Short mmCIF file of C-alpha atoms and ligand atoms in Angstrom, two decimals:
data_model
loop_
_atom_site.label_atom_id
_atom_site.label_comp_id
_atom_site.label_asym_id
_atom_site.label_seq_id
_atom_site.Cartn_x
_atom_site.Cartn_y
_atom_site.Cartn_z
CA MET G 1 0.82 36.79 13.73
CA ASN G 2 2.83 39.58 15.24
CA GLY G 3 1.81 39.21 18.85
CA SER G 4 4.90 40.34 20.66
CA LEU G 5 6.05 38.98 23.94
CA PRO G 6 6.52 41.67 26.52
CA ASP G 7 9.94 43.18 26.80
CA ILE G 8 10.96 41.02 29.67
CA ASP G 9 12.69 37.76 28.95
CA PRO G 10 10.79 35.06 30.81
CA PHE G 11 13.94 33.10 31.40
CA GLY G 12 16.55 35.84 31.47
CA GLN G 13 19.21 35.94 34.14
CA GLY G 14 18.23 37.81 37.23
CA LEU G 15 14.63 38.29 36.17
CA LYS G 16 11.72 36.96 38.08
CA LYS G 17 9.84 34.19 36.36
CA MET G 18 7.01 35.57 34.27
CA ASP G 19 3.68 35.30 36.09
CA SER G 20 0.85 37.39 37.46
CA ARG G 21 3.01 38.83 40.25
CA ASN G 22 4.98 40.95 37.84
CA MET G 23 2.64 41.02 34.83
CA PRO G 24 -0.94 42.11 35.35
CA GLN G 25 -2.08 40.82 31.92
CA TRP G 26 -0.84 37.32 32.73
CA ASP G 27 -4.21 36.18 34.08
CA ASP G 28 -6.09 37.49 31.05
CA TRP G 29 -6.76 34.46 28.86
CA GLN G 30 -7.24 36.55 25.73
CA TRP G 31 -3.82 38.11 26.29
CA GLN G 32 -2.43 34.59 26.63
CA MET G 33 -4.05 33.64 23.30
CA GLN G 34 -2.88 36.77 21.50
CA ASN G 35 0.64 36.29 22.72
CA ARG G 36 1.03 32.65 21.85
CA ILE G 37 4.43 31.72 20.49
CA ARG G 38 3.93 30.74 16.85
CA ASP G 39 7.42 31.41 15.54
CA ILE G 40 10.43 29.20 16.27
CA ASP G 41 12.67 32.29 16.47
CA ARG G 42 10.77 33.51 19.50
CA LEU G 43 11.62 30.42 21.55
CA PRO G 44 14.11 31.29 24.29
CA PHE G 45 16.02 28.01 24.10
CA LYS G 46 19.74 28.76 24.00
CA TRP G 47 20.65 25.17 23.16
CA MET G 48 18.92 25.48 19.78
CA ASP G 49 21.30 26.38 16.99
CA PRO G 50 20.29 28.27 13.80
CA ASP G 51 20.36 25.05 11.81
CA GLN G 52 17.89 23.38 14.16
CA ARG G 53 15.67 26.45 14.11
CA HIS G 54 15.67 26.37 10.34
CA ARG G 55 14.67 22.70 10.21
CA LEU G 56 11.89 23.18 12.77
CA LYS G 57 10.51 26.13 10.82
CA SER G 58 10.04 23.85 7.86
CA VAL G 59 8.18 21.31 10.06
CA CYS G 60 5.87 24.17 11.08
CA GLN G 61 4.80 24.57 7.46
CA THR G 62 3.13 21.16 7.71
CA PHE G 63 2.33 21.06 11.41
CA PRO G 64 2.23 24.58 12.91
CA MET G 65 3.31 25.46 16.44
CA ALA G 66 1.40 27.37 19.11
CA ILE G 67 2.39 27.68 22.79
CA THR G 68 0.75 29.91 25.36
CA PRO G 69 3.15 32.10 27.39
CA TYR G 70 1.75 30.31 30.46
CA TYR G 71 2.66 26.83 29.20
CA LEU G 72 6.05 28.09 28.00
CA SER G 73 6.74 29.39 31.50
CA LEU G 74 6.46 25.83 32.87
CA ILE G 75 9.29 24.62 30.64
CA ASN G 76 12.89 24.52 31.81
CA PRO G 77 14.60 26.33 28.92
CA GLU G 78 17.93 24.78 29.73
CA ASN G 79 16.73 21.20 29.33
CA PRO G 80 16.51 20.05 25.69
CA GLU G 81 14.58 16.99 26.94
CA ASP G 82 12.05 18.89 29.06
CA PRO G 83 8.89 16.73 29.19
CA LEU G 84 6.57 19.70 28.67
CA MET G 85 8.67 21.17 25.93
CA ARG G 86 8.62 17.91 24.02
CA GLN G 87 4.80 18.00 23.96
CA VAL G 88 4.74 21.36 22.16
CA LEU G 89 8.03 21.82 20.28
CA PRO G 90 7.95 20.60 16.65
CA SER G 91 10.37 17.83 15.80
CA VAL G 92 11.83 16.71 12.48
CA GLN G 93 10.61 13.22 13.44
CA GLU G 94 7.07 14.40 12.68
CA MET G 95 8.02 14.26 9.02
CA THR G 96 9.15 10.62 8.94
CA HIS G 97 6.09 8.53 8.30
CA SER G 98 5.88 4.82 8.90
CA GLU G 99 3.73 2.43 6.90
CA HIS G 100 1.71 1.70 10.04
CA SER G 101 0.60 5.27 10.60
CA LEU G 102 -2.53 6.80 9.19
CA SER G 103 -4.00 10.28 9.36
CA ASP G 104 -7.23 8.87 10.82
CA PRO G 105 -6.39 5.43 12.27
CA LEU G 106 -9.56 5.29 14.37
CA ASN G 107 -11.77 5.81 11.30
CA GLU G 108 -13.49 8.72 13.00
CA ASP G 109 -14.36 10.34 9.70
CA ALA G 110 -15.69 7.09 8.19
CA ASN G 111 -17.80 6.39 11.31
CA SER G 112 -19.35 9.82 10.95
CA PRO G 113 -23.03 9.74 9.95
CA VAL G 114 -23.17 13.54 9.65
CA ARG G 115 -20.30 16.03 9.67
CA GLY G 116 -19.09 16.80 13.18
CA LEU G 117 -20.40 13.60 14.77
CA THR G 118 -18.77 10.19 15.33
CA HIS G 119 -21.22 7.54 16.49
CA ARG G 120 -19.15 4.48 17.40
CA TYR G 121 -20.86 3.15 20.51
CA PRO G 122 -24.66 2.85 20.58
CA ASP G 123 -25.26 5.15 23.54
CA ARG G 124 -22.51 7.74 23.07
CA ALA G 125 -21.72 10.25 20.36
CA LEU G 126 -18.58 12.31 19.84
CA PHE G 127 -19.36 15.86 18.70
CA ILE G 128 -16.49 17.86 17.20
CA LEU G 129 -17.33 21.54 16.89
CA THR G 130 -13.94 23.01 16.09
CA ASN G 131 -10.28 22.33 15.43
CA ALA G 132 -9.29 25.37 17.50
CA CYS G 133 -6.68 24.76 20.21
CA ALA G 134 -4.67 27.00 22.50
CA VAL G 135 -1.57 24.84 22.17
CA TYR G 136 -0.78 22.38 19.40
CA CYS G 137 0.19 19.14 21.12
CA ARG G 138 2.70 17.38 18.91
CA HIS G 139 1.10 14.01 19.76
CA CYS G 140 -2.39 15.19 18.69
CA THR G 141 -4.63 12.35 17.58
CA ARG G 142 -6.51 14.73 15.25
CA LYS G 143 -3.46 16.25 13.58
CA ARG G 144 -5.27 15.69 10.28
CA LYS G 145 -7.64 18.51 11.22
CA TRP G 146 -4.96 21.13 11.80
CA SER G 147 -5.07 24.17 9.61
CA GLU G 148 -3.93 27.76 9.60
CA GLY G 149 -7.01 29.53 10.80
CA TRP G 150 -9.72 27.83 12.78
CA ASP G 151 -12.59 25.80 11.49
CA ILE G 152 -15.84 26.05 13.38
CA LEU G 153 -18.67 23.78 12.33
CA PRO G 154 -21.04 25.94 10.26
CA PRO G 155 -24.58 26.48 11.62
CA GLU G 156 -26.31 24.16 9.15
CA GLU G 157 -23.94 21.32 10.07
CA VAL G 158 -24.37 21.99 13.79
CA GLU G 159 -28.09 21.72 13.17
CA GLY G 160 -27.56 18.49 11.20
CA ALA G 161 -25.60 16.96 14.08
CA LEU G 162 -28.19 18.09 16.63
CA ASN G 163 -30.94 16.59 14.50
CA TYR G 164 -29.06 13.31 14.30
CA ILE G 165 -28.84 13.21 18.12
CA ARG G 166 -32.53 14.19 18.39
CA HIS G 167 -33.49 11.28 16.15
CA HIS G 168 -31.36 8.71 17.99
CA PRO G 169 -32.96 8.19 21.39
CA GLU G 170 -30.29 5.62 22.27
CA ILE G 171 -27.72 8.44 22.60
CA ARG G 172 -27.57 9.28 26.30
CA ASP G 173 -24.04 10.69 26.49
CA VAL G 174 -22.72 13.41 24.18
CA LEU G 175 -18.99 14.10 24.20
CA ILE G 176 -18.09 17.54 22.93
CA SER G 177 -14.43 17.57 22.03
CA GLY G 178 -12.20 19.04 19.38
CA GLY G 179 -10.12 20.91 19.02
CA ASP G 180 -10.94 22.61 22.25
CA PRO G 181 -14.61 23.46 22.75
CA LEU G 182 -13.74 25.84 25.60
CA LEU G 183 -12.09 28.18 23.08
CA LEU G 184 -15.27 28.63 21.07
CA PRO G 185 -17.04 31.98 21.18
CA LEU G 186 -18.99 31.74 24.41
CA SER G 187 -22.39 32.53 22.86
CA PHE G 188 -21.89 29.74 20.30
CA LEU G 189 -20.83 27.22 22.95
CA ALA G 190 -23.75 28.30 25.13
CA SER G 191 -26.26 27.81 22.32
CA VAL G 192 -24.93 24.35 21.40
CA LEU G 193 -24.92 23.24 25.04
CA LYS G 194 -28.45 24.53 25.48
CA GLU G 195 -29.67 22.66 22.40
CA VAL G 196 -27.98 19.40 23.44
CA ARG G 197 -29.30 19.79 26.97
CA SER G 198 -32.85 20.26 25.71
CA ILE G 199 -32.84 16.81 24.05
CA PRO G 200 -34.72 14.69 26.58
CA HIS G 201 -32.77 11.45 26.09
CA VAL G 202 -29.34 13.09 26.51
CA GLU G 203 -28.50 12.37 30.13
CA ILE G 204 -24.97 13.70 30.37
CA ILE G 205 -22.70 16.00 28.40
CA ARG G 206 -18.96 15.47 28.50
CA ILE G 207 -16.46 18.10 27.46
CA GLY G 208 -12.98 17.13 26.33
CA SER G 209 -10.61 20.06 26.85
CA ARG G 210 -6.94 20.67 27.58
CA ILE G 211 -7.71 24.23 28.72
CA PRO G 212 -7.10 23.53 32.44
CA VAL G 213 -3.58 22.39 31.51
CA VAL G 214 -2.50 24.86 28.83
CA LEU G 215 -4.67 27.94 29.42
CA PRO G 216 -6.18 27.69 32.91
CA GLN G 217 -6.94 31.44 32.88
CA ARG G 218 -9.81 30.62 30.48
CA ILE G 219 -11.86 29.08 33.29
CA ASP G 220 -13.52 32.39 34.17
CA PRO G 221 -16.88 33.23 35.81
CA LEU G 222 -18.76 33.71 32.52
CA LEU G 223 -17.67 30.34 31.18
CA LEU G 224 -18.45 28.65 34.49
CA GLU G 225 -21.93 30.12 34.41
CA VAL G 226 -22.59 28.68 30.94
CA LEU G 227 -21.38 25.24 32.02
CA ASP G 228 -23.33 25.41 35.27
CA LYS G 229 -26.58 26.18 33.42
CA ASN G 230 -26.32 23.12 31.20
CA GLY G 231 -25.33 20.40 33.61
CA PRO G 232 -24.82 17.61 34.34
CA ILE G 233 -21.54 18.22 32.57
CA TRP G 234 -18.42 16.14 33.11
CA LEU G 235 -15.06 17.47 31.98
CA ASN G 236 -12.19 15.34 30.78
CA THR G 237 -8.83 17.03 30.54
CA GLN G 238 -5.32 15.87 29.72
CA PHE G 239 -2.49 16.25 32.20
CA ASN G 240 0.46 14.22 30.96
CA HIS G 241 3.17 15.13 33.44
CA PRO G 242 3.38 16.19 37.12
CA ASN G 243 5.05 19.49 36.10
CA GLU G 244 1.73 20.53 34.53
CA ILE G 245 0.05 20.63 37.92
CA THR G 246 0.54 24.19 39.09
CA GLU G 247 -1.24 26.68 41.27
CA ALA G 248 -3.03 28.01 38.19
CA SER G 249 -4.13 24.62 36.82
CA ALA G 250 -5.20 23.49 40.29
CA LYS G 251 -7.29 26.64 40.63
CA ALA G 252 -8.96 26.09 37.25
CA CYS G 253 -9.93 22.54 38.28
CA ASP G 254 -11.12 23.76 41.65
CA LEU G 255 -13.40 26.36 40.04
CA LEU G 256 -14.92 23.65 37.84
CA LEU G 257 -15.34 21.24 40.75
CA ARG G 258 -17.04 23.88 42.88
CA LYS G 259 -19.57 24.35 40.08
CA GLY G 260 -20.36 20.65 40.34
CA ILE G 261 -18.39 19.68 37.23
CA PRO G 262 -16.38 16.52 37.97
CA VAL G 263 -12.95 16.75 36.36
CA SER G 264 -11.31 13.55 35.13
CA ASN G 265 -7.99 13.07 33.42
CA GLN G 266 -7.00 11.27 30.25
CA THR G 267 -3.22 10.90 30.00
CA VAL G 268 -1.55 9.95 26.74
CA LEU G 269 1.38 7.62 27.24
CA LEU G 270 4.30 9.34 25.50
CA ARG G 271 7.77 7.96 24.86
CA GLY G 272 10.47 9.88 26.68
CA ILE G 273 7.90 12.13 28.36
CA ASN G 274 5.91 10.08 30.86
CA ASP G 275 6.59 6.42 30.02
CA ARG G 276 7.98 5.46 33.42
CA PRO G 277 5.91 4.14 36.36
CA GLU G 278 7.29 6.69 38.83
CA ILE G 279 6.22 9.60 36.59
CA ILE G 280 2.65 8.34 36.15
CA LYS G 281 2.43 7.52 39.86
CA ALA G 282 3.59 11.02 40.83
CA LEU G 283 1.21 12.54 38.26
CA ASN G 284 -1.83 10.60 39.45
CA GLU G 285 -1.13 11.18 43.13
CA LYS G 286 -0.80 14.90 42.42
CA LEU G 287 -4.07 14.77 40.47
CA LEU G 288 -5.88 13.28 43.47
CA ARG G 289 -4.60 16.12 45.61
CA ILE G 290 -6.37 18.57 43.30
CA LYS G 291 -9.38 16.21 43.25
CA VAL G 292 -9.02 15.21 39.59
CA ARG G 293 -9.69 11.54 38.94
CA PRO G 294 -7.30 9.64 36.64
CA TYR G 295 -9.71 8.05 34.14
CA TYR G 296 -7.75 6.78 31.16
CA LEU G 297 -4.13 6.15 30.30
CA PHE G 298 -4.11 6.01 26.49
CA GLN G 299 -1.84 4.02 24.29
CA CYS G 300 -0.67 6.67 21.78
CA ASP G 301 -2.61 6.20 18.51
CA PRO G 302 -0.67 5.41 15.31
CA VAL G 303 -1.30 8.85 13.82
CA THR G 304 0.90 10.18 11.04
CA GLY G 305 3.45 12.59 12.49
CA THR G 306 3.30 11.20 16.04
CA GLU G 307 5.08 7.85 15.54
CA HIS G 308 8.09 8.90 17.63
CA PHE G 309 5.91 9.19 20.74
CA ARG G 310 4.61 5.63 20.65
CA THR G 311 5.57 3.08 23.28
CA SER G 312 5.01 -0.65 23.40
CA ILE G 313 1.72 -1.87 24.88
CA TRP G 314 3.85 -3.60 27.53
CA THR G 315 5.15 -0.25 28.78
CA GLY G 316 1.59 0.66 29.74
CA VAL G 317 0.91 -2.74 31.31
CA ASP G 318 4.09 -2.40 33.36
CA ILE G 319 2.99 1.04 34.58
CA ILE G 320 -0.37 -0.30 35.76
CA GLU G 321 1.45 -3.21 37.42
CA HIS G 322 3.54 -0.68 39.36
CA LEU G 323 0.45 1.25 40.48
CA ARG G 324 -1.91 -1.49 41.67
CA GLY G 325 -1.28 -2.18 45.34
CA HIS G 326 1.30 0.59 45.58
CA THR G 327 -1.02 3.60 45.53
CA SER G 328 -4.68 4.53 46.05
CA GLY G 329 -7.00 2.65 43.77
CA LEU G 330 -8.34 6.08 42.83
CA ALA G 331 -4.94 6.91 41.32
CA ILE G 332 -5.14 3.98 38.89
CA PRO G 333 -6.61 4.77 35.47
CA HIS G 334 -7.78 2.24 32.91
CA PHE G 335 -4.99 1.63 30.43
CA VAL G 336 -6.74 1.54 27.05
CA VAL G 337 -5.87 1.11 23.43
CA ASP G 338 -8.22 2.63 20.88
CA LEU G 339 -8.33 -0.09 18.22
CA PRO G 340 -7.34 0.93 14.71
CA GLY G 341 -10.15 0.90 12.20
CA GLY G 342 -12.75 2.09 14.70
CA GLY G 343 -12.89 -0.96 16.96
CA GLY G 344 -13.25 1.25 20.00
CA LYS G 345 -11.34 1.32 23.27
CA VAL G 346 -10.26 -1.85 25.03
CA PRO G 347 -8.76 -1.97 28.51
CA ILE G 348 -5.53 -3.85 29.10
CA ILE G 349 -4.98 -5.15 32.60
CA PRO G 350 -2.01 -7.09 33.98
CA ASP G 351 -2.90 -10.73 34.50
CA TYR G 352 -3.61 -11.50 38.14
CA MET G 353 -5.57 -14.73 37.59
CA MET G 354 -2.86 -17.39 37.28
CA HIS G 355 -4.75 -20.67 36.79
CA GLN G 356 -7.90 -22.55 37.58
CA SER G 357 -8.33 -26.17 38.60
CA GLY G 358 -11.78 -27.36 39.55
CA ASN G 359 -13.28 -24.85 41.91
CA GLU G 360 -9.95 -23.28 42.77
CA ILE G 361 -8.59 -20.20 41.07
CA THR G 362 -5.07 -19.14 41.92
CA PHE G 363 -4.34 -15.43 41.93
CA ARG G 364 -1.16 -13.50 42.45
CA ASN G 365 -1.26 -10.22 44.33
CA TYR G 366 0.76 -7.03 43.76
CA GLU G 367 3.70 -8.52 45.72
CA GLY G 368 3.78 -11.65 43.57
CA LYS G 369 2.38 -13.86 46.34
CA TYR G 370 -0.12 -16.55 45.42
CA PHE G 371 -3.59 -16.90 46.92
CA VAL G 372 -6.34 -19.41 46.24
CA HIS G 373 -9.94 -18.39 45.76
CA ASN G 374 -12.73 -20.97 45.96
CA GLU G 375 -15.57 -20.67 43.49
CA PRO G 376 -19.06 -21.37 44.82
CA LYS G 377 -20.16 -24.96 44.13
CA GLU G 378 -22.46 -25.29 41.12
CA PRO G 379 -25.96 -25.17 42.52
CA ALA G 380 -27.62 -28.62 42.19
CA SER G 381 -30.00 -28.58 39.27
C1 PLP Z 401 -13.53 7.52 23.52
C2 PLP Z 401 -14.75 7.68 22.74
C3 PLP Z 401 -15.99 7.71 23.36
C4 PLP Z 401 -16.16 7.63 24.87
O1 PLP Z 401 -15.67 6.47 25.40
P1 PLP Z 401 -15.79 6.18 26.97
O2 PLP Z 401 -15.10 4.86 27.13
O3 PLP Z 401 -17.25 6.14 27.30
O4 PLP Z 401 -15.09 7.29 27.69
C5 PLP Z 401 -17.10 7.82 22.57
N1 PLP Z 401 -17.01 7.89 21.23
C6 PLP Z 401 -15.82 7.85 20.60
C7 PLP Z 401 -15.80 7.91 19.11
C8 PLP Z 401 -14.65 7.75 21.34
O5 PLP Z 401 -13.46 7.75 20.70
#
């Protein structure tokens, strides 16, 4: 791709930061897509030496890079540990594979009755229409689906998936994820949404998309109209760090919310990026201010090429422990691990129930103080 960045250096000395005030095209999402940074040599990080650039270019041959100018503008180019940069910059660690990692640890492909659909829970189906993404998150759980060029589910397979949903009246919740469904050609997305919506037993549609975080300009009136027509739609996005909450991302969420689309957040717990209680607390409190509900905090899946991002389960438990009692209950997500082999998601909660004797259960509260709860007496039989 030869999309060229404009002649101004986004991070150059004495220049204003690149944004819509000095660049009229900035708010045009197609311009953002066309000008994505795909080549390591175009990264304005002075701390990167030629050797490093060379090594990262070879990582890109396996796992390509794509960063929107918008997302790049949120990164501090002087900080080699920037938490946003680490989500999008390839790393040589992606090439060291442990015996515990798999390309598809959740068995999504094996639990797939027809191409494009994963039916793991009786009442919910996951519908993957594309592998297209604006930004390639290095911790992607579906890294196995990456390819040069985008795959979009061909019409006969879309029809096959729709038919499967039509013939399974127990499916009341269809999750359209990806890839990023909000990057699909709008007429295609509109027709799929319309078809899903016309199935009487489908009560809600959920969209999984990182667009509000990495390409908020995409939330435009035409897209909003398509979503509005096919509601109830819930949108789950993925903010992983407080620095991702900007005027632009807040506006994208606001536009969705004003169309009656509740926006929830699914954070991935990432080593060295957001694995400290104060970061998740700041993130979730900022999310509430833009009326986005923290829904899940995910244990990072053991996916090949993402091993270096994984934390211990106890890191997540400790984060939840630091939230409960110390911030709004609304700011506390469920910490979940998606069990390898397709076992599904299980929540992990710090233990507050200390012991039981007879009718008495002793709890500890968030301050570590103990309180006794009395169970109702067994009703006489
Ligand atoms: C996460 C997931 C769902 C939805 O789970 P919820 O707990 O309802 O959000 C459905 N299907 C698959 C395959 C999933 O991975």
